[in-house]
PDB file of C-alpha atoms in Angstrom:
ATOM      1  CA  GLN A   6       0.006  -0.012  -0.011  1.00 66.00           C
ATOM      2  CA  LYS A   7       1.278   3.435  -0.897  1.00 73.00           C
ATOM      3  CA  GLU A   8       1.769   5.943   1.922  1.00 86.00           C
ATOM      4  CA  VAL A   9      -0.609   8.406   0.365  1.00 91.00           C
ATOM      5  CA  GLU A  10      -3.204   7.497  -2.234  1.00 91.00           C
ATOM      6  CA  GLN A  11      -5.443   9.725  -4.407  1.00 91.00           C
ATOM      7  CA  ASN A  12      -7.916   9.112  -7.264  1.00 80.00           C
ATOM      8  CA  SER A  13      -6.041  10.236 -10.345  1.00 72.00           C
ATOM      9  CA  GLY A  14      -9.195  11.555 -11.904  1.00 80.00           C
ATOM     10  CA  PRO A  15      -9.704  13.420 -14.093  1.00 90.00           C
ATOM     11  CA  LEU A  16     -12.555  15.091 -12.056  1.00 95.00           C
ATOM     12  CA  SER A  17     -14.728  17.410 -13.963  1.00 96.00           C
ATOM     13  CA  VAL A  18     -17.293  19.702 -12.394  1.00 97.00           C
ATOM     14  CA  PRO A  19     -19.305  22.575 -13.672  1.00 97.00           C
ATOM     15  CA  GLU A  20     -18.529  26.169 -12.709  1.00 97.00           C
ATOM     16  CA  GLY A  21     -20.116  26.886  -9.302  1.00 97.00           C
ATOM     17  CA  ALA A  22     -20.364  23.364  -8.150  1.00 97.00           C
ATOM     18  CA  ILE A  23     -18.504  21.848  -5.279  1.00 97.00           C
ATOM     19  CA  ALA A  24     -15.357  19.767  -6.185  1.00 96.00           C
ATOM     20  CA  SER A  25     -14.412  17.033  -3.667  1.00 96.00           C
ATOM     21  CA  LEU A  26     -10.898  15.665  -3.638  1.00 96.00           C
ATOM     22  CA  ASN A  27     -10.089  12.717  -1.633  1.00 95.00           C
ATOM     23  CA  CYS A  28      -6.996  11.240  -0.134  1.00 95.00           C
ATOM     24  CA  THR A  29      -6.199   8.215   2.219  1.00 94.00           C
ATOM     25  CA  TYR A  30      -2.900   7.542   4.086  1.00 92.00           C
ATOM     26  CA  SER A  31      -1.369   4.597   5.660  1.00 90.00           C
ATOM     27  CA  ASP A  32       0.496   5.762   8.651  1.00 87.00           C
ATOM     28  CA  ARG A  33      -1.911   5.977  11.431  1.00 86.00           C
ATOM     29  CA  GLY A  34       0.603   8.056  13.556  1.00 85.00           C
ATOM     30  CA  SER A  35       0.580  10.865  10.911  1.00 86.00           C
ATOM     31  CA  GLN A  36      -0.439  14.168  12.514  1.00 86.00           C
ATOM     32  CA  SER A  37      -0.464  16.778   9.735  1.00 88.00           C
ATOM     33  CA  PHE A  38      -1.808  16.883   6.216  1.00 92.00           C
ATOM     34  CA  PHE A  39      -1.193  19.152   3.357  1.00 93.00           C
ATOM     35  CA  TRP A  40      -2.901  20.011   0.066  1.00 96.00           C
ATOM     36  CA  TYR A  41      -0.913  21.414  -2.896  1.00 96.00           C
ATOM     37  CA  ARG A  42      -2.254  22.852  -6.169  1.00 97.00           C
ATOM     38  CA  GLN A  43      -0.198  22.446  -9.230  1.00 95.00           C
ATOM     39  CA  TYR A  44      -1.051  24.266 -12.468  1.00 95.00           C
ATOM     40  CA  SER A  45       0.134  22.825 -15.740  1.00 90.00           C
ATOM     41  CA  GLY A  46       3.639  23.614 -16.308  1.00 87.00           C
ATOM     42  CA  LYS A  47       4.069  25.274 -12.769  1.00 91.00           C
ATOM     43  CA  SER A  48       5.586  24.001  -9.462  1.00 93.00           C
ATOM     44  CA  PRO A  49       3.331  22.846  -6.608  1.00 95.00           C
ATOM     45  CA  GLU A  50       1.854  25.626  -4.323  1.00 94.00           C
ATOM     46  CA  LEU A  51       0.824  24.987  -0.802  1.00 92.00           C
ATOM     47  CA  ILE A  52      -2.845  25.925  -0.220  1.00 93.00           C
ATOM     48  CA  MET A  53      -3.956  24.428   2.934  1.00 92.00           C
ATOM     49  CA  PHE A  54      -2.855  22.188   5.916  1.00 91.00           C
ATOM     50  CA  ILE A  55      -4.819  20.539   8.600  1.00 93.00           C
ATOM     51  CA  TYR A  56      -3.731  19.069  11.878  1.00 89.00           C
ATOM     52  CA  SER A  57      -6.913  18.293  13.925  1.00 89.00           C
ATOM     53  CA  ASN A  58      -9.931  16.121  13.196  1.00 91.00           C
ATOM     54  CA  GLY A  59     -12.844  17.875  11.592  1.00 92.00           C
ATOM     55  CA  ASP A  60     -12.930  20.722   9.141  1.00 94.00           C
ATOM     56  CA  LYS A  61     -10.800  23.660   8.502  1.00 94.00           C
ATOM     57  CA  GLU A  62     -12.092  26.387   6.181  1.00 95.00           C
ATOM     58  CA  ASP A  63     -10.090  29.000   4.165  1.00 94.00           C
ATOM     59  CA  GLY A  64     -12.124  30.944   1.843  1.00 96.00           C
ATOM     60  CA  ARG A  65     -13.743  28.706  -0.697  1.00 97.00           C
ATOM     61  CA  PHE A  66     -11.472  25.757   0.475  1.00 97.00           C
ATOM     62  CA  THR A  67     -12.402  23.270   3.248  1.00 97.00           C
ATOM     63  CA  ALA A  68     -10.071  20.617   4.463  1.00 96.00           C
ATOM     64  CA  GLN A  69     -11.641  17.669   6.293  1.00 96.00           C
ATOM     65  CA  LEU A  70      -9.605  15.204   8.358  1.00 95.00           C
ATOM     66  CA  ASN A  71     -10.896  11.900   9.845  1.00 93.00           C
ATOM     67  CA  LYS A  72      -7.872  10.221  11.556  1.00 91.00           C
ATOM     68  CA  ALA A  73      -9.984   7.207  12.495  1.00 92.00           C
ATOM     69  CA  SER A  74     -10.619   6.495   8.965  1.00 92.00           C
ATOM     70  CA  GLN A  75      -7.158   7.690   7.798  1.00 93.00           C
ATOM     71  CA  TYR A  76      -8.875  10.071   5.276  1.00 93.00           C
ATOM     72  CA  VAL A  77      -8.422  13.732   4.365  1.00 95.00           C
ATOM     73  CA  SER A  78     -10.328  15.533   1.745  1.00 96.00           C
ATOM     74  CA  LEU A  79     -10.301  18.961   0.136  1.00 97.00           C
ATOM     75  CA  LEU A  80     -13.609  20.670  -0.775  1.00 97.00           C
ATOM     76  CA  ILE A  81     -13.715  23.551  -3.217  1.00 97.00           C
ATOM     77  CA  ARG A  82     -16.927  25.491  -3.131  1.00 98.00           C
ATOM     78  CA  ASP A  83     -18.153  27.705  -5.941  1.00 98.00           C
ATOM     79  CA  SER A  84     -15.606  26.102  -8.228  1.00 98.00           C
ATOM     80  CA  GLN A  85     -14.003  28.518 -10.874  1.00 97.00           C
ATOM     81  CA  PRO A  86     -12.325  27.740 -14.166  1.00 97.00           C
ATOM     82  CA  SER A  87      -9.109  29.118 -12.470  1.00 97.00           C
ATOM     83  CA  ASP A  88      -9.351  26.166  -9.910  1.00 97.00           C
ATOM     84  CA  SER A  89      -8.534  23.768 -12.839  1.00 97.00           C
ATOM     85  CA  ALA A  90      -5.328  22.084 -11.747  1.00 96.00           C
ATOM     86  CA  THR A  91      -3.853  19.019 -10.266  1.00 95.00           C
ATOM     87  CA  TYR A  92      -4.286  18.755  -6.462  1.00 96.00           C
ATOM     88  CA  LEU A  93      -1.675  16.841  -4.479  1.00 95.00           C
ATOM     89  CA  CYS A  94      -2.039  15.445  -0.966  1.00 95.00           C
ATOM     90  CA  ALA A  95       0.977  15.227   1.244  1.00 92.00           C
ATOM     91  CA  VAL A  96       1.939  13.791   4.530  1.00 90.00           C
ATOM     92  CA  PRO A  97       5.260  14.321   6.376  1.00 85.00           C
ATOM     93  CA  ARG A  98       7.480  11.261   6.514  1.00 80.00           C
ATOM     94  CA  GLY A  99       8.122  10.354  10.132  1.00 72.00           C
ATOM     95  CA  GLY A 100       6.501  13.428  11.547  1.00 58.00           C
ATOM     96  CA  ALA A 101       7.082  17.158  11.534  1.00 54.00           C
ATOM     97  CA  GLY A 102      10.265  18.576  10.005  1.00 59.00           C
ATOM     98  CA  ASN A 103      10.710  15.729   7.458  1.00 71.00           C
ATOM     99  CA  GLN A 104       9.923  15.833   3.834  1.00 76.00           C
ATOM    100  CA  PHE A 105       6.663  14.789   2.640  1.00 84.00           C
ATOM    101  CA  TYR A 106       5.065  11.699   1.024  1.00 88.00           C
ATOM    102  CA  PHE A 107       2.981  13.132  -1.986  1.00 90.00           C
ATOM    103  CA  GLY A 108       0.049  11.537  -3.569  1.00 91.00           C
ATOM    104  CA  THR A 109      -0.018  11.100  -7.347  1.00 90.00           C
ATOM    105  CA  GLY A 110      -2.500  13.897  -7.564  1.00 93.00           C
ATOM    106  CA  THR A 111      -5.994  14.405  -8.889  1.00 94.00           C
ATOM    107  CA  SER A 112      -6.561  16.430 -11.983  1.00 94.00           C
ATOM    108  CA  LEU A 113      -9.548  18.818 -11.706  1.00 96.00           C
ATOM    109  CA  THR A 114     -11.249  20.536 -14.535  1.00 96.00           C
ATOM    110  CA  VAL A 115     -13.931  23.127 -13.856  1.00 97.00           C
ATOM    111  CA  ILE A 116     -16.235  23.538 -16.850  1.00 97.00           C
ATOM    112  CA  PRO A 117     -17.461  27.130 -17.537  1.00 95.00           C
TER     113      PRO A 117
ATOM    114  CA  SER B 145       6.755  31.365   3.152  1.00 73.00           C
ATOM    115  CA  ALA B 146      10.199  30.789   1.710  1.00 83.00           C
ATOM    116  CA  VAL B 147      11.147  32.457  -1.626  1.00 90.00           C
ATOM    117  CA  ILE B 148      12.960  29.889  -3.733  1.00 95.00           C
ATOM    118  CA  SER B 149      14.646  30.668  -7.043  1.00 96.00           C
ATOM    119  CA  GLN B 150      16.230  28.210  -9.534  1.00 98.00           C
ATOM    120  CA  LYS B 151      18.665  28.698 -12.352  1.00 97.00           C
ATOM    121  CA  PRO B 152      18.222  28.022 -15.230  1.00 97.00           C
ATOM    122  CA  SER B 153      14.497  28.051 -15.659  1.00 96.00           C
ATOM    123  CA  ARG B 154      14.759  25.842 -18.772  1.00 96.00           C
ATOM    124  CA  ASP B 155      17.489  24.425 -20.947  1.00 97.00           C
ATOM    125  CA  ILE B 156      17.853  22.298 -24.100  1.00 97.00           C
ATOM    126  CA  CYS B 157      20.879  20.105 -23.910  1.00 97.00           C
ATOM    127  CA  GLN B 158      22.731  17.645 -26.084  1.00 97.00           C
ATOM    128  CA  ARG B 159      22.976  13.881 -25.213  1.00 97.00           C
ATOM    129  CA  GLY B 160      26.137  13.119 -23.191  1.00 97.00           C
ATOM    130  CA  THR B 161      26.428  16.578 -21.673  1.00 97.00           C
ATOM    131  CA  SER B 162      25.865  17.720 -18.120  1.00 98.00           C
ATOM    132  CA  LEU B 163      23.749  20.523 -16.654  1.00 98.00           C
ATOM    133  CA  THR B 164      24.025  22.039 -13.204  1.00 98.00           C
ATOM    134  CA  ILE B 165      20.838  23.509 -11.610  1.00 98.00           C
ATOM    135  CA  GLN B 166      21.197  26.022  -8.984  1.00 98.00           C
ATOM    136  CA  CYS B 167      18.646  26.555  -6.075  1.00 97.00           C
ATOM    137  CA  GLN B 168      18.716  29.668  -3.802  1.00 96.00           C
ATOM    138  CA  VAL B 169      16.428  30.206  -0.811  1.00 94.00           C
ATOM    139  CA  ASP B 170      15.898  33.616   0.841  1.00 91.00           C
ATOM    140  CA  SER B 171      16.185  32.105   4.421  1.00 85.00           C
ATOM    141  CA  GLN B 172      17.804  29.481   6.298  1.00 81.00           C
ATOM    142  CA  VAL B 173      16.111  26.270   5.930  1.00 82.00           C
ATOM    143  CA  THR B 174      16.272  22.981   7.784  1.00 78.00           C
ATOM    144  CA  MET B 175      16.111  20.683   4.766  1.00 87.00           C
ATOM    145  CA  MET B 176      16.417  20.965   1.022  1.00 92.00           C
ATOM    146  CA  PHE B 177      15.375  18.384  -1.507  1.00 95.00           C
ATOM    147  CA  TRP B 178      15.516  17.760  -5.226  1.00 96.00           C
ATOM    148  CA  TYR B 179      12.559  16.241  -7.070  1.00 96.00           C
ATOM    149  CA  ARG B 180      11.958  15.259 -10.635  1.00 95.00           C
ATOM    150  CA  GLN B 181       8.529  15.444 -12.325  1.00 93.00           C
ATOM    151  CA  GLN B 182       8.147  13.987 -15.733  1.00 89.00           C
ATOM    152  CA  PRO B 183       5.265  15.108 -17.995  1.00 83.00           C
ATOM    153  CA  GLY B 184       1.931  14.186 -16.571  1.00 80.00           C
ATOM    154  CA  GLN B 185       3.476  12.385 -13.651  1.00 85.00           C
ATOM    155  CA  SER B 186       3.621  13.059 -10.025  1.00 84.00           C
ATOM    156  CA  LEU B 187       6.754  14.084  -8.016  1.00 90.00           C
ATOM    157  CA  THR B 188       9.593  11.770  -7.502  1.00 91.00           C
ATOM    158  CA  LEU B 189      12.162  12.439  -4.800  1.00 91.00           C
ATOM    159  CA  ILE B 190      15.790  12.235  -6.088  1.00 95.00           C
ATOM    160  CA  ALA B 191      17.691  13.000  -2.851  1.00 94.00           C
ATOM    161  CA  THR B 192      17.863  15.121   0.238  1.00 93.00           C
ATOM    162  CA  ALA B 193      20.756  17.629   0.034  1.00 94.00           C
ATOM    163  CA  ASN B 194      22.724  17.742   3.335  1.00 89.00           C
ATOM    164  CA  GLN B 195      24.731  20.710   4.252  1.00 89.00           C
ATOM    165  CA  GLY B 196      28.499  19.970   4.265  1.00 85.00           C
ATOM    166  CA  SER B 197      28.051  16.184   3.602  1.00 86.00           C
ATOM    167  CA  GLU B 198      26.925  13.703   1.021  1.00 90.00           C
ATOM    168  CA  ALA B 199      23.348  13.886  -0.157  1.00 93.00           C
ATOM    169  CA  THR B 200      20.991  10.972   0.708  1.00 92.00           C
ATOM    170  CA  TYR B 201      19.703   9.519  -2.441  1.00 94.00           C
ATOM    171  CA  GLU B 202      16.407   7.700  -2.995  1.00 91.00           C
ATOM    172  CA  SER B 203      16.295   4.183  -4.562  1.00 91.00           C
ATOM    173  CA  GLY B 204      17.079   4.401  -8.159  1.00 93.00           C
ATOM    174  CA  PHE B 205      19.102   7.500  -8.053  1.00 95.00           C
ATOM    175  CA  VAL B 206      22.804   7.645  -7.668  1.00 96.00           C
ATOM    176  CA  ILE B 207      25.588  10.255  -6.929  1.00 96.00           C
ATOM    177  CA  ASP B 208      27.444   9.604 -10.127  1.00 97.00           C
ATOM    178  CA  LYS B 209      24.431  10.528 -12.209  1.00 97.00           C
ATOM    179  CA  PHE B 210      22.946  13.222  -9.890  1.00 98.00           C
ATOM    180  CA  PRO B 211      25.730  14.817  -7.870  1.00 97.00           C
ATOM    181  CA  ILE B 212      24.409  17.338  -5.406  1.00 97.00           C
ATOM    182  CA  SER B 213      26.080  20.070  -3.313  1.00 95.00           C
ATOM    183  CA  ARG B 214      24.878  22.060  -0.444  1.00 95.00           C
ATOM    184  CA  PRO B 215      27.632  24.290   0.873  1.00 93.00           C
ATOM    185  CA  ASN B 216      25.402  26.225   3.137  1.00 91.00           C
ATOM    186  CA  LEU B 217      21.847  26.629   4.514  1.00 89.00           C
ATOM    187  CA  THR B 218      20.467  28.548   1.632  1.00 92.00           C
ATOM    188  CA  PHE B 219      21.965  27.119  -1.369  1.00 95.00           C
ATOM    189  CA  SER B 220      22.130  23.774  -3.311  1.00 96.00           C
ATOM    190  CA  THR B 221      23.060  22.400  -6.849  1.00 97.00           C
ATOM    191  CA  LEU B 222      21.972  19.470  -8.662  1.00 98.00           C
ATOM    192  CA  THR B 223      23.905  18.206 -11.656  1.00 98.00           C
ATOM    193  CA  VAL B 224      22.359  15.875 -14.235  1.00 98.00           C
ATOM    194  CA  SER B 225      25.331  14.088 -15.683  1.00 98.00           C
ATOM    195  CA  ASN B 226      25.825  12.298 -18.962  1.00 97.00           C
ATOM    196  CA  MET B 227      22.294  13.146 -20.010  1.00 97.00           C
ATOM    197  CA  SER B 228      20.009  11.192 -22.247  1.00 97.00           C
ATOM    198  CA  PRO B 229      16.515  11.954 -23.512  1.00 95.00           C
ATOM    199  CA  GLU B 230      15.073  10.021 -20.531  1.00 95.00           C
ATOM    200  CA  ASP B 231      16.429  12.746 -18.396  1.00 96.00           C
ATOM    201  CA  SER B 232      13.998  15.290 -19.903  1.00 96.00           C
ATOM    202  CA  SER B 233      11.900  16.343 -17.103  1.00 96.00           C
ATOM    203  CA  ILE B 234      11.196  19.250 -14.749  1.00 96.00           C
ATOM    204  CA  TYR B 235      13.595  19.393 -11.720  1.00 97.00           C
ATOM    205  CA  LEU B 236      12.336  20.942  -8.598  1.00 97.00           C
ATOM    206  CA  CYS B 237      14.102  22.281  -5.683  1.00 97.00           C
ATOM    207  CA  SER B 238      12.096  22.070  -2.437  1.00 95.00           C
ATOM    208  CA  VAL B 239      12.728  23.241   1.113  1.00 92.00           C
ATOM    209  CA  ILE B 240      11.294  22.877   4.716  1.00 87.00           C
ATOM    210  CA  THR B 241      11.927  26.142   6.618  1.00 77.00           C
ATOM    211  CA  GLU B 242      13.019  26.506  10.103  1.00 70.00           C
ATOM    212  CA  THR B 243       9.880  28.531  11.027  1.00 68.00           C
ATOM    213  CA  TYR B 244       7.260  26.380   9.479  1.00 64.00           C
ATOM    214  CA  ASN B 245       6.844  22.659   9.202  1.00 71.00           C
ATOM    215  CA  GLU B 246       5.775  23.156   5.653  1.00 81.00           C
ATOM    216  CA  GLN B 247       7.409  22.252   2.373  1.00 87.00           C
ATOM    217  CA  PHE B 248       7.747  24.750  -0.487  1.00 91.00           C
ATOM    218  CA  PHE B 249       8.886  24.349  -3.966  1.00 95.00           C
ATOM    219  CA  GLY B 250      10.934  26.463  -6.352  1.00 96.00           C
ATOM    220  CA  PRO B 251       9.675  27.311  -9.752  1.00 96.00           C
ATOM    221  CA  GLY B 252      11.387  24.336 -11.366  1.00 96.00           C
ATOM    222  CA  THR B 253      13.896  23.862 -14.218  1.00 97.00           C
ATOM    223  CA  ARG B 254      12.523  22.396 -17.389  1.00 96.00           C
ATOM    224  CA  LEU B 255      15.166  20.230 -19.066  1.00 97.00           C
ATOM    225  CA  THR B 256      14.896  18.899 -22.602  1.00 96.00           C
ATOM    226  CA  VAL B 257      17.561  16.554 -23.831  1.00 97.00           C
ATOM    227  CA  LEU B 258      17.886  15.960 -27.410  1.00 96.00           C
TER     228      LEU B 258
END
């Protein structure tokens, strides 16, 4: 089992809809979880992180964490064409201060 | 967040030659890494650049092919040696800062080997 797994997609949603991106992880001891956005031809950009069970909201983005199920998700409300990108889930190796395991990414297309 | 610059941003090279990519960070960082990302693929970690000592390479990557230097806390280089077309990729420098336990990426170097 890979340390971090994501559906590769592609995921297509109409403009204004909610996009839901999912990620599972294998290390039950993981404490922090990160979401990156990568536009085509660009480098990954950190958009959110979450440490505690439950939801964390930042503008149109909501990260959800369920440690019991080893599941983290990213919801994008009111999706815009500019949200079209690949979204990467990441978990630190061996805890904070170490580099991350990255998922393979989910490609999202928001259709105008 | 850390501001990371890479040089060159892109290059086209001939088979058998070598290219050195530079990574500069605007603040001291705890860890620096080099990744490769081939078209349509996810990130592949090449190595961790260690200050003042040999880099730590991931499985499938060796020092002779990808020599790495890190002379101080803010600078590192990656050399892609004896290049072949299979080395065509985007090479990314990445850091974890002292202040935040977050990982940031440089803008990348797009390498094409003919």
